[in-house]
Coordinates of C-alpha atoms and ligand atoms in Angstrom, one line a residue:
M1 CA 71.3 98.3 101.8
S2 CA 71.9 97.2 105.2
D3 CA 74.7 98.0 107.6
R4 CA 75.6 99.2 110.8
P5 CA 77.5 102.5 111.2
N6 CA 80.2 102.5 113.5
A7 CA 78.3 105.0 116.1
L8 CA 75.0 103.3 115.8
S9 CA 74.2 100.9 118.6
W10 CA 72.9 97.4 117.5
A11 CA 69.6 98.5 119.3
E12 CA 69.5 101.7 117.6
Y13 CA 70.3 99.9 114.1
Y14 CA 67.4 97.3 115.0
Q15 CA 65.0 100.3 115.9
R16 CA 65.9 101.8 112.6
T17 CA 65.8 99.2 110.0
G18 CA 63.2 96.5 111.8
G19 CA 60.3 97.7 110.3
R20 CA 62.1 97.3 106.6
P21 CA 60.8 94.6 104.1
P22 CA 62.5 91.3 103.9
R23 CA 65.4 90.6 101.7
D24 CA 65.3 89.5 98.4
T25 CA 67.5 86.8 98.8
M26 CA 65.0 85.5 101.5
L27 CA 62.0 85.9 99.6
A28 CA 64.1 83.9 96.5
A29 CA 64.9 81.1 98.9
L30 CA 61.5 80.5 100.1
D31 CA 59.8 80.6 96.7
A32 CA 62.0 78.2 95.7
F33 CA 60.7 76.2 98.2
D34 CA 57.2 76.6 97.5
A35 CA 57.9 75.6 93.7
E36 CA 59.1 72.7 94.7
G37 CA 56.5 71.6 96.7
G38 CA 57.6 68.9 99.5
A39 CA 57.4 69.3 103.1
P40 CA 54.6 71.7 104.0
P41 CA 55.8 74.9 105.4
E42 CA 55.1 73.9 109.2
R43 CA 57.7 71.0 109.1
R44 CA 60.5 73.4 107.5
L45 CA 63.0 74.8 110.2
A46 CA 64.9 78.1 108.9
V47 CA 67.8 79.3 110.8
D48 CA 68.4 82.9 110.6
L49 CA 72.0 83.9 111.4
G50 CA 72.7 87.5 112.3
C51 CA 68.9 87.5 112.8
G52 CA 68.8 91.1 114.0
A53 CA 65.2 92.1 115.2
G54 CA 63.3 89.9 113.1
R55 CA 62.9 91.9 109.3
D56 CA 63.0 88.4 107.7
A57 CA 62.0 85.9 110.5
V58 CA 58.3 87.8 110.2
E59 CA 58.1 87.0 106.5
M60 CA 59.0 83.2 107.2
L61 CA 57.0 82.9 109.9
R62 CA 53.8 84.2 108.3
R63 CA 54.5 81.8 105.2
G64 CA 54.1 79.1 108.2
W65 CA 58.2 78.0 108.5
L66 CA 59.6 76.9 111.9
V67 CA 62.2 80.0 112.8
L68 CA 65.5 79.7 115.3
G69 CA 66.8 83.1 115.4
I70 CA 70.6 83.3 116.1
D71 CA 72.3 86.4 117.1
A72 CA 75.4 87.6 119.1
E73 CA 73.3 90.6 120.5
P74 CA 70.8 89.8 123.6
A75 CA 68.6 93.0 121.8
A76 CA 68.5 91.2 118.7
I77 CA 67.1 87.9 120.3
A78 CA 64.8 90.3 122.9
G79 CA 63.3 92.1 120.0
L80 CA 62.8 88.7 117.6
L81 CA 60.8 87.3 120.5
A82 CA 58.9 90.3 121.0
L83 CA 58.0 90.7 117.3
P84 CA 54.4 92.5 117.4
N85 CA 51.4 91.4 115.2
L86 CA 52.5 88.1 114.5
P87 CA 50.3 85.9 113.0
G88 CA 48.0 83.1 114.4
D89 CA 50.4 80.5 115.8
A90 CA 53.5 82.0 114.9
R91 CA 55.0 82.4 118.1
S92 CA 54.9 78.7 118.5
R93 CA 56.9 78.5 115.5
L94 CA 59.4 80.9 116.6
D95 CA 62.8 80.4 118.9
G96 CA 65.9 82.9 119.5
R97 CA 69.1 82.1 120.8
V98 CA 72.2 84.4 121.6
A99 CA 75.2 83.1 120.2
R100 CA 78.3 84.2 118.2
F101 CA 78.6 82.7 114.9
E102 CA 82.1 81.4 115.6
E103 CA 80.3 79.0 118.1
A104 CA 77.0 79.0 117.1
E105 CA 75.3 75.3 116.8
W106 CA 71.8 74.5 115.6
P107 CA 69.9 71.7 114.3
A108 CA 69.9 70.2 110.8
C109 CA 67.3 72.5 108.9
H110 CA 65.9 73.4 105.5
L111 CA 67.2 76.9 105.0
V112 CA 69.9 79.0 106.5
N113 CA 69.4 82.6 106.0
A114 CA 72.4 85.3 107.1
S115 CA 71.0 88.2 105.6
F116 CA 73.7 91.1 105.8
A117 CA 75.5 88.9 108.4
L118 CA 78.2 86.8 107.3
P119 CA 80.6 89.4 106.7
L120 CA 80.8 90.4 110.4
C121 CA 82.2 86.9 110.8
P122 CA 86.0 87.3 111.4
P123 CA 88.0 85.7 108.8
E124 CA 89.8 82.8 110.7
Y125 CA 86.3 81.3 111.4
F126 CA 84.4 82.0 108.2
D127 CA 85.6 78.6 106.3
A128 CA 84.5 76.6 109.2
L129 CA 81.3 78.6 109.6
W130 CA 80.5 77.9 106.0
A131 CA 81.1 74.2 106.2
R132 CA 79.1 74.1 109.2
I133 CA 76.2 76.1 107.2
H134 CA 76.4 73.4 104.5
D135 CA 76.5 70.2 106.7
A136 CA 73.9 71.5 108.7
L137 CA 71.5 71.7 105.8
L138 CA 69.6 69.0 104.9
P139 CA 69.5 67.8 101.1
G140 CA 68.1 70.0 98.9
G141 CA 68.3 72.7 101.8
R142 CA 69.0 76.2 101.3
F143 CA 71.6 79.1 102.0
A144 CA 70.6 83.0 101.5
G145 CA 72.4 85.9 102.0
Q146 CA 75.0 88.1 101.1
L147 CA 78.7 88.3 101.4
Y148 CA 81.1 91.3 100.8
G149 CA 83.5 91.6 98.2
V150 CA 87.0 93.1 98.1
R151 CA 86.3 96.5 96.8
D152 CA 83.9 97.3 99.6
S153 CA 84.5 100.5 101.5
W154 CA 85.0 98.5 104.7
A155 CA 87.2 96.2 103.3
G156 CA 90.4 95.5 105.8
R157 CA 88.2 96.2 108.8
A158 CA 89.5 94.2 111.8
G159 CA 86.7 91.3 112.3
M160 CA 85.5 91.3 108.9
T161 CA 85.4 89.0 106.2
F162 CA 85.6 90.1 102.5
H163 CA 86.1 88.1 99.4
T164 CA 87.2 88.3 95.9
A165 CA 84.9 87.0 93.0
A166 CA 87.3 84.0 92.9
G167 CA 86.8 83.3 96.4
I168 CA 83.3 83.4 96.4
D169 CA 83.3 81.2 93.4
A170 CA 85.8 78.5 95.1
R171 CA 83.1 78.5 98.0
L172 CA 80.5 77.3 95.7
A173 CA 81.4 73.4 95.0
G174 CA 78.6 71.2 97.0
W175 CA 75.9 74.0 95.7
R176 CA 73.6 74.6 93.1
V177 CA 73.5 78.4 92.4
E178 CA 70.4 79.8 91.9
M179 CA 71.3 83.4 92.6
R180 CA 74.9 84.9 92.6
R181 CA 74.2 89.0 92.1
E182 CA 77.4 90.8 92.0
V183 CA 76.5 94.2 93.3
E184 CA 78.7 97.7 93.2
E185 CA 77.2 100.8 93.9
D186 CA 77.6 104.0 95.9
S187 CA 74.9 105.0 97.8
T188 CA 74.7 105.5 101.9
T189 CA 74.7 103.5 105.2
V190 CA 71.6 103.6 107.7
R191 CA 73.5 106.3 109.3
G192 CA 73.4 108.6 106.2
E193 CA 77.2 108.3 105.5
A194 CA 78.6 107.8 101.7
K195 CA 79.7 104.3 101.4
H196 CA 80.4 101.8 98.1
W197 CA 79.0 98.7 98.4
H198 CA 80.3 95.6 96.6
I199 CA 78.4 93.0 98.0
F200 CA 77.3 89.2 96.3
H201 CA 73.6 88.6 97.0
L202 CA 73.6 84.6 97.1
V203 CA 70.5 81.7 97.2
L204 CA 72.4 78.3 96.7
R205 CA 70.8 74.8 97.1
K206 CA 72.9 72.1 98.5
R207 CA 73.5 69.1 96.1
Ligands
LIG301 C1 73.6 94.1 109.5 S1 72.8 93.2 110.8 C2 71.6 92.1 109.7 C3 70.3 92.2 110.4 C4 69.1 91.3 109.9 N1 69.7 89.8 109.2 C5 69.0 92.5 108.5 O1 68.9 91.6 107.8 O2 68.5 93.5 108.9 C6 73.9 92.1 111.2 C7 73.6 91.3 112.6 O3 74.6 90.2 112.8 C8 75.1 90.3 114.2 N2 76.3 89.7 114.6 C9 77.6 90.6 114.2 N3 78.5 89.8 114.3 C10 77.8 88.6 114.8 C11 78.6 87.5 115.2 N4 79.9 87.3 115.5 N5 77.9 86.4 115.7 C12 76.4 86.5 115.7 N6 75.8 87.6 115.1 C13 76.3 88.6 114.6 C14 74.7 91.7 114.9 O4 74.1 91.9 116.0 C15 73.3 91.9 113.8 O5 72.0 91.8 114.7

């Protein structure tokens, strides 16, 4: 699970979680591209929305992708651009941008990855962001990431977006669904607080 407890700064969050393995949704999307063949990885661009300090970006770079990380936090982008132990030419394939989801722009791309990030988009901006993600993807491009459900402990928090199952499904038009895994479980936050998680793990392919 991933989250940022209230009292933890994003910088501390990145420190605690930065070395953890990449997300399954991102791995599934990369595997699906590999299985299809097509453009070689070094000609594929992934935009990592809410990239944090780059735990997914490391893997995309390792697998040869071009990566543009976008995050509202300067500390995230600083961490991303300073990632240690990157393979060979990876640094030349990596770029980062400080921007909020609400106004961020990015070039046409093959993958928009947004691991545990889009729930932090304020609800009044969510649908425009969702449409921008779809529009920015090249044909056959993919979205990978998580959205939160309405039974999540944090539902109702100001500035965050939560969805019913029907609300999720309504937003899947225009996509071929490769993964839609709804998970509810009780566990803990990075800070160790008990929490009920209601998460939709999504991997979607643009039709
Ligand atoms: C829970 S972290 C996830 C980080 C990383 N994707 C991961 O899987 O570990 C969410 C990230 O979204 C960023 N974020 C939160 N609200 C944002 C916004 N409105 N615009 C852009 N980034 C935002 C935070 O700075 C943070 O790095």
